CSV table of C-alpha atoms and ligand atoms in Angstrom, one decimal:
chain,number,residue,atom,x,y,z
A,299,MET,CA,-108.3,-30.4,57.3
A,300,ASP,CA,-106.9,-32.8,59.9
A,301,PHE,CA,-107.4,-36.5,58.8
A,302,ALA,CA,-105.6,-37.9,61.8
A,303,LEU,CA,-107.6,-40.4,63.9
A,304,THR,CA,-108.6,-39.3,67.4
A,305,ARG,CA,-107.0,-40.8,70.5
A,306,GLU,CA,-110.2,-42.7,71.1
A,307,GLN,CA,-110.2,-44.1,67.6
A,308,GLU,CA,-106.5,-45.2,67.9
A,309,LEU,CA,-107.4,-46.9,71.2
A,310,LEU,CA,-110.3,-48.7,69.6
A,311,ARG,CA,-108.1,-49.9,66.8
A,312,SER,CA,-105.4,-51.2,69.1
A,313,SER,CA,-107.9,-53.1,71.2
A,314,LEU,CA,-109.4,-54.6,68.0
A,315,GLU,CA,-105.9,-55.4,66.8
A,316,GLU,CA,-105.3,-57.3,70.0
A,317,PHE,CA,-108.7,-59.1,69.6
A,318,CYS,CA,-107.9,-60.1,66.0
A,319,ALA,CA,-104.4,-61.4,66.8
A,320,LYS,CA,-105.9,-63.6,69.5
A,321,GLU,CA,-109.1,-64.8,67.9
A,322,MET,CA,-108.1,-64.9,64.2
A,323,PRO,CA,-104.6,-66.3,64.0
A,324,LYS,CA,-103.4,-67.6,60.6
A,325,GLU,CA,-104.0,-71.3,61.6
A,326,LYS,CA,-107.6,-70.6,62.4
A,327,LEU,CA,-108.1,-68.6,59.2
A,328,ARG,CA,-106.7,-71.4,57.1
A,329,GLU,CA,-108.9,-73.9,58.9
A,330,TRP,CA,-112.0,-71.8,58.4
A,331,ASP,CA,-111.2,-71.3,54.7
A,332,GLU,CA,-111.2,-75.1,54.3
A,333,THR,CA,-114.1,-76.0,56.5
A,334,VAL,CA,-116.8,-73.3,56.8
A,335,ASP,CA,-118.8,-71.0,54.4
A,336,PHE,CA,-119.4,-68.2,56.9
A,337,ILE,CA,-117.8,-66.7,60.0
A,338,PRO,CA,-118.1,-69.3,62.8
A,339,ASP,CA,-120.8,-68.4,65.3
A,340,GLU,CA,-118.3,-68.4,68.1
A,341,LEU,CA,-116.3,-65.6,66.5
A,342,TRP,CA,-119.4,-63.7,65.5
A,343,GLY,CA,-120.5,-63.9,69.2
A,344,LYS,CA,-117.2,-62.6,70.5
A,345,MET,CA,-117.3,-59.7,68.0
A,346,ALA,CA,-120.8,-58.9,69.3
A,347,ASP,CA,-119.6,-59.0,72.9
A,348,LEU,CA,-116.8,-56.6,71.9
A,349,GLY,CA,-119.5,-54.2,70.5
A,350,MET,CA,-118.5,-54.5,66.9
A,351,PHE,CA,-122.0,-54.6,65.6
A,352,ALA,CA,-123.2,-51.8,68.0
A,353,PHE,CA,-120.6,-49.3,66.8
A,354,ALA,CA,-122.6,-47.6,64.2
A,355,VAL,CA,-126.1,-48.2,65.7
A,356,PRO,CA,-127.5,-45.1,67.3
A,357,GLN,CA,-127.7,-45.2,71.1
A,358,GLU,CA,-131.5,-45.1,71.3
A,359,TYR,CA,-131.5,-48.5,69.5
A,360,GLY,CA,-128.9,-50.0,71.8
A,361,GLY,CA,-125.8,-49.1,69.9
A,362,GLU,CA,-122.7,-47.0,70.5
A,363,GLY,CA,-123.7,-44.2,68.2
A,364,ALA,CA,-120.3,-44.0,66.6
A,365,ASP,CA,-119.8,-42.1,63.4
A,366,MET,CA,-119.0,-43.9,60.2
A,367,VAL,CA,-115.3,-42.9,60.2
A,368,THR,CA,-114.9,-44.5,63.7
A,369,ALA,CA,-116.7,-47.6,62.5
A,370,MET,CA,-114.6,-47.9,59.4
A,371,ALA,CA,-111.4,-47.2,61.3
A,372,ALA,CA,-112.2,-50.2,63.4
A,373,PHE,CA,-113.4,-52.3,60.4
A,374,GLU,CA,-110.1,-51.7,58.6
A,375,ILE,CA,-108.3,-53.8,61.3
A,376,ILE,CA,-110.6,-56.8,60.5
A,377,CYS,CA,-109.9,-56.3,56.8
A,378,LYS,CA,-106.2,-56.5,57.5
A,379,TYR,CA,-106.6,-60.0,59.1
A,380,SER,CA,-109.3,-61.6,57.0
A,381,THR,CA,-111.2,-60.7,53.8
A,382,ALA,CA,-113.7,-63.4,54.5
A,383,VAL,CA,-114.5,-62.2,58.0
A,384,ALA,CA,-114.5,-58.6,56.8
A,385,LEU,CA,-117.0,-59.4,54.1
A,386,GLY,CA,-119.4,-61.2,56.5
A,387,VAL,CA,-119.2,-58.5,59.2
A,388,GLY,CA,-119.2,-55.7,56.5
A,389,ALA,CA,-122.5,-56.9,54.9
A,390,THR,CA,-124.3,-56.5,58.2
A,391,MET,CA,-122.6,-53.2,59.2
A,392,GLY,CA,-122.8,-51.7,55.8
A,393,PHE,CA,-125.9,-53.0,54.1
A,394,GLY,CA,-127.9,-53.5,57.3
A,395,THR,CA,-127.0,-50.8,59.8
A,396,ARG,CA,-126.3,-48.1,57.3
A,397,THR,CA,-129.4,-48.8,55.2
A,398,VAL,CA,-131.8,-48.9,58.2
A,399,VAL,CA,-130.2,-46.0,60.1
A,400,GLU,CA,-130.2,-43.7,57.0
A,401,LEU,CA,-133.4,-44.7,55.2
A,402,GLY,CA,-135.5,-47.0,57.5
A,403,THR,CA,-138.9,-46.1,59.0
A,404,ASP,CA,-139.2,-45.8,62.8
A,405,GLU,CA,-140.9,-49.2,62.8
A,406,GLN,CA,-138.0,-50.8,60.8
A,407,LYS,CA,-135.4,-49.2,63.1
A,408,ASN,CA,-137.2,-50.5,66.2
A,409,GLU,CA,-137.5,-53.9,64.8
A,410,ILE,CA,-134.1,-54.4,63.3
A,411,LEU,CA,-131.4,-52.1,64.9
A,412,PRO,CA,-131.4,-53.5,68.5
A,413,GLY,CA,-130.9,-57.1,67.0
A,414,ILE,CA,-128.0,-55.9,64.8
A,415,ALA,CA,-126.4,-54.2,67.8
A,416,GLN,CA,-126.5,-57.4,69.8
A,417,GLY,CA,-125.2,-59.5,66.9
A,418,LYS,CA,-128.4,-61.4,66.6
A,419,VAL,CA,-129.5,-60.0,63.2
A,420,ARG,CA,-127.5,-60.5,60.0
A,421,PHE,CA,-127.9,-58.7,56.7
A,422,SER,CA,-126.9,-59.2,53.1
A,423,LEU,CA,-127.5,-57.0,50.0
A,424,GLY,CA,-129.3,-58.2,46.9
A,425,LEU,CA,-128.3,-55.7,44.2
A,426,THR,CA,-126.2,-57.4,41.5
A,427,GLU,CA,-128.0,-59.5,38.9
A,428,PRO,CA,-126.8,-61.9,36.2
A,429,ALA,CA,-127.0,-59.2,33.6
A,430,GLY,CA,-124.4,-57.1,35.5
A,431,GLY,CA,-123.5,-55.1,38.5
A,432,THR,CA,-121.8,-51.9,37.4
A,433,ASP,CA,-124.6,-50.7,35.2
A,434,ILE,CA,-127.2,-51.5,37.7
A,435,LEU,CA,-129.9,-49.3,36.2
A,436,GLY,CA,-129.6,-51.2,32.9
A,437,ALA,CA,-129.0,-54.6,34.3
A,438,LEU,CA,-131.6,-54.9,37.0
A,439,SER,CA,-134.8,-56.7,36.1
A,440,THR,CA,-136.0,-58.1,39.4
A,441,TYR,CA,-139.4,-56.5,40.0
A,442,ALA,CA,-142.1,-56.2,42.7
A,443,VAL,CA,-145.8,-55.8,42.0
A,444,LYS,CA,-148.2,-54.3,44.6
A,445,ASN,CA,-150.9,-56.7,45.7
A,446,GLY,CA,-153.2,-55.4,48.4
A,447,ASP,CA,-151.0,-54.5,51.4
A,448,ASP,CA,-148.1,-56.5,50.0
A,449,TYR,CA,-145.6,-56.5,47.2
A,450,VAL,CA,-144.8,-59.7,45.3
A,451,ILE,CA,-141.2,-60.0,44.2
A,452,ASN,CA,-139.9,-62.1,41.2
A,453,GLY,CA,-136.3,-62.2,39.8
A,454,GLN,CA,-132.8,-63.3,40.5
A,455,LYS,CA,-129.7,-61.9,42.2
A,456,ILE,CA,-126.1,-63.1,42.1
A,457,TYR,CA,-122.8,-62.7,44.1
A,458,ILE,CA,-124.8,-61.9,47.2
A,459,THR,CA,-122.3,-62.1,50.1
A,460,GLY,CA,-123.5,-64.1,53.1
A,461,ALA,CA,-127.2,-64.4,51.9
A,462,HIS,CA,-127.2,-68.1,53.1
A,463,LYS,CA,-126.7,-66.9,56.7
A,464,ALA,CA,-128.6,-63.7,56.6
A,465,ASP,CA,-131.8,-62.8,58.4
A,466,TYR,CA,-132.6,-60.1,55.9
A,467,ILE,CA,-131.7,-59.6,52.2
A,468,SER,CA,-131.9,-55.9,51.4
A,469,THR,CA,-133.2,-56.3,47.9
A,470,MET,CA,-133.3,-53.7,45.1
A,471,VAL,CA,-136.2,-54.1,42.7
A,472,ILE,CA,-138.2,-52.3,40.0
A,473,THR,CA,-141.5,-51.2,41.5
A,474,ASP,CA,-142.6,-48.9,38.6
A,475,ARG,CA,-142.0,-50.9,35.4
A,476,ASP,CA,-143.8,-48.3,33.2
A,477,ASN,CA,-141.4,-45.5,34.2
A,478,PRO,CA,-138.9,-44.9,31.4
A,479,LYS,CA,-136.6,-43.2,33.9
A,480,ARG,CA,-135.2,-46.3,35.6
A,481,SER,CA,-133.6,-44.3,38.5
A,482,HIS,CA,-137.1,-43.2,39.5
A,483,ALA,CA,-138.5,-46.7,39.2
A,484,LEU,CA,-136.5,-48.6,41.9
A,485,SER,CA,-137.2,-49.5,45.5
A,486,THR,CA,-135.4,-51.4,48.2
A,487,PHE,CA,-137.2,-54.0,50.4
A,488,LEU,CA,-135.9,-55.5,53.6
A,489,VAL,CA,-136.8,-59.1,52.7
A,490,PRO,CA,-136.7,-61.6,55.6
A,491,ALA,CA,-134.5,-64.5,54.3
A,492,ASN,CA,-136.9,-67.2,55.4
A,493,LEU,CA,-139.9,-66.3,53.3
A,494,PRO,CA,-141.6,-68.9,51.0
A,495,GLY,CA,-140.5,-68.5,47.4
A,496,LEU,CA,-136.9,-67.6,48.2
A,497,GLU,CA,-134.2,-69.9,47.2
A,498,ILE,CA,-130.5,-69.3,48.2
A,499,ARG,CA,-127.6,-71.3,46.7
A,500,THR,CA,-123.9,-70.8,47.4
A,501,ILE,CA,-121.6,-70.3,44.4
A,502,PRO,CA,-118.3,-72.2,44.2
A,503,LYS,CA,-115.4,-69.8,44.5
A,504,VAL,CA,-111.6,-70.0,44.0
A,505,GLY,CA,-110.9,-68.4,47.4
A,506,CYS,CA,-112.3,-66.6,50.4
A,507,HIS,CA,-114.4,-69.6,51.2
A,508,ALA,CA,-115.2,-68.6,54.8
A,509,CYS,CA,-117.7,-66.2,53.4
A,510,ALA,CA,-119.8,-67.6,50.6
A,511,ALA,CA,-121.3,-65.7,47.7
A,512,CYS,CA,-124.8,-66.7,46.8
A,513,GLU,CA,-127.4,-66.8,44.0
A,514,VAL,CA,-130.8,-65.7,45.3
A,515,PHE,CA,-134.0,-66.6,43.4
A,516,TYR,CA,-137.3,-64.9,44.2
A,517,GLN,CA,-140.4,-66.6,43.0
A,518,ASP,CA,-143.6,-64.8,44.1
A,519,VAL,CA,-142.0,-63.7,47.3
A,520,ARG,CA,-144.6,-61.8,49.2
A,521,VAL,CA,-143.5,-59.0,51.6
A,522,PRO,CA,-145.6,-56.4,53.3
A,523,ALA,CA,-145.5,-52.9,51.9
A,524,THR,CA,-144.0,-51.8,55.2
A,525,ALA,CA,-140.8,-53.7,54.3
A,526,MET,CA,-140.0,-51.0,51.7
A,527,VAL,CA,-137.2,-48.5,52.4
A,528,GLY,CA,-136.8,-45.4,50.3
A,529,THR,CA,-139.2,-44.6,47.5
B,57,LIG,C1,-116.1,-59.9,46.9
B,57,LIG,C2,-117.4,-59.5,46.2
B,57,LIG,C3,-118.5,-59.4,47.0
B,57,LIG,C4,-119.7,-58.9,46.4
B,57,LIG,N1,-120.8,-58.9,47.2
B,57,LIG,C5,-122.0,-58.4,46.7
B,57,LIG,C6,-123.2,-58.3,47.5
B,57,LIG,O1,-123.2,-58.6,48.7
B,57,LIG,N2,-124.3,-57.9,46.9
B,57,LIG,C7,-124.4,-57.6,45.6
B,57,LIG,O2,-125.4,-57.2,45.2
B,57,LIG,N3,-123.3,-57.7,44.8
B,57,LIG,C8,-122.1,-58.1,45.3
B,57,LIG,N4,-121.0,-58.2,44.5
B,57,LIG,C9,-121.1,-58.0,43.1
B,57,LIG,C10,-120.6,-56.7,42.7
B,57,LIG,O3,-121.5,-55.6,43.1
B,57,LIG,C11,-120.4,-56.7,41.2
B,57,LIG,O4,-119.4,-57.7,40.9
B,57,LIG,C12,-120.0,-55.4,40.6
B,57,LIG,O5,-121.0,-54.5,40.8
B,57,LIG,C13,-119.6,-55.5,39.2
B,57,LIG,O6,-120.6,-56.2,38.4
B,57,LIG,P1,-120.2,-57.4,37.5
B,57,LIG,O7,-119.4,-58.4,38.2
B,57,LIG,O8,-121.5,-57.9,36.9
B,57,LIG,O9,-119.3,-56.8,36.3
B,57,LIG,P2,-119.8,-55.9,35.1
B,57,LIG,O10,-120.8,-54.9,35.6
B,57,LIG,O11,-120.2,-56.8,34.0
B,57,LIG,O12,-118.5,-55.1,34.8
B,57,LIG,C14,-117.3,-55.8,34.2
B,57,LIG,C15,-116.3,-54.8,33.8
B,57,LIG,O13,-116.9,-53.9,32.8
B,57,LIG,C16,-116.7,-52.6,33.3
B,57,LIG,N5,-117.9,-51.8,32.8
B,57,LIG,C17,-119.2,-52.2,33.0
B,57,LIG,N6,-120.1,-51.3,32.5
B,57,LIG,C18,-119.3,-50.4,32.0
B,57,LIG,C19,-119.6,-49.1,31.3
B,57,LIG,N7,-120.9,-48.8,31.0
B,57,LIG,N8,-118.6,-48.4,30.9
B,57,LIG,C20,-117.3,-48.8,31.1
B,57,LIG,N9,-117.0,-49.9,31.7
B,57,LIG,C21,-117.9,-50.7,32.2
B,57,LIG,C22,-116.6,-52.6,34.8
B,57,LIG,O14,-115.9,-51.5,35.3
B,57,LIG,C23,-115.8,-53.9,35.0
B,57,LIG,O15,-114.5,-53.7,34.8
B,57,LIG,C24,-119.8,-58.6,45.1
B,57,LIG,C25,-118.6,-58.7,44.3
B,57,LIG,C26,-117.5,-59.1,44.9
B,57,LIG,C27,-116.2,-59.2,44.0
């Protein structure tokens, strides 16, 4: 099996390398680490202009339709320059694009993917909870209860990268609390981050300040059943 990158992938990487060297010099990275808690809008916009957020979005939704290997080959260059920038960009590319492309309904794809491709929609992932992250089946207690055409979510998440700047928090919850098999009891909702009942607080960190981690509290957060992905 040939693991070498294609010529197109190498070209993509070298143009991104040029971009990062110009737009993310060490002086700016240091300044951002001291002054901001997320990637500056200006850099985010330039990345969008470069097509960074469109890479892995299918063409019918305004993206480039690149495969995940190509997207990751490009993403690796950003990681080399800045963990903070990579975390912020990666949350949208990984937790937004990937989730919606792989599991989203047609309605969710139409609503969300064009915005991601244009750099206008940001994502975060609400998975880890105070009881732990590795053993997610045992640790997760945030739950959603069906109420008419909606679900009502209660619980808490922690270490959520970029939630304070996200448009959506892809939130994993228990929807079947009576099911003894936890792996069959979970669902994911694409929760708009501006809903009533959501509280998002940044957590002080020792480093990587230019992309904050957050606690997210859900108190009777009402989402339409159509916001569910998966089962
Ligand atoms: C930079 C960064 C960004 C993150 N961003 C996000 C995010 O955007 N969204 C999100 O939901 N979470 C995020 N997280 C949280 C991350 O998912 C959790 O930190 C991770 O899942 C581990 O969970 P924990 O920290 O609670 O550690 P724990 O689960 O308590 O684990 C602590 C240690 O115990 C070990 N351990 C745990 N259980 C077992 C077991 N059963 N057997 C053997 N060993 C075990 C683990 O391997 C680990 O070494 C982020 C974390 C980091 C560091």
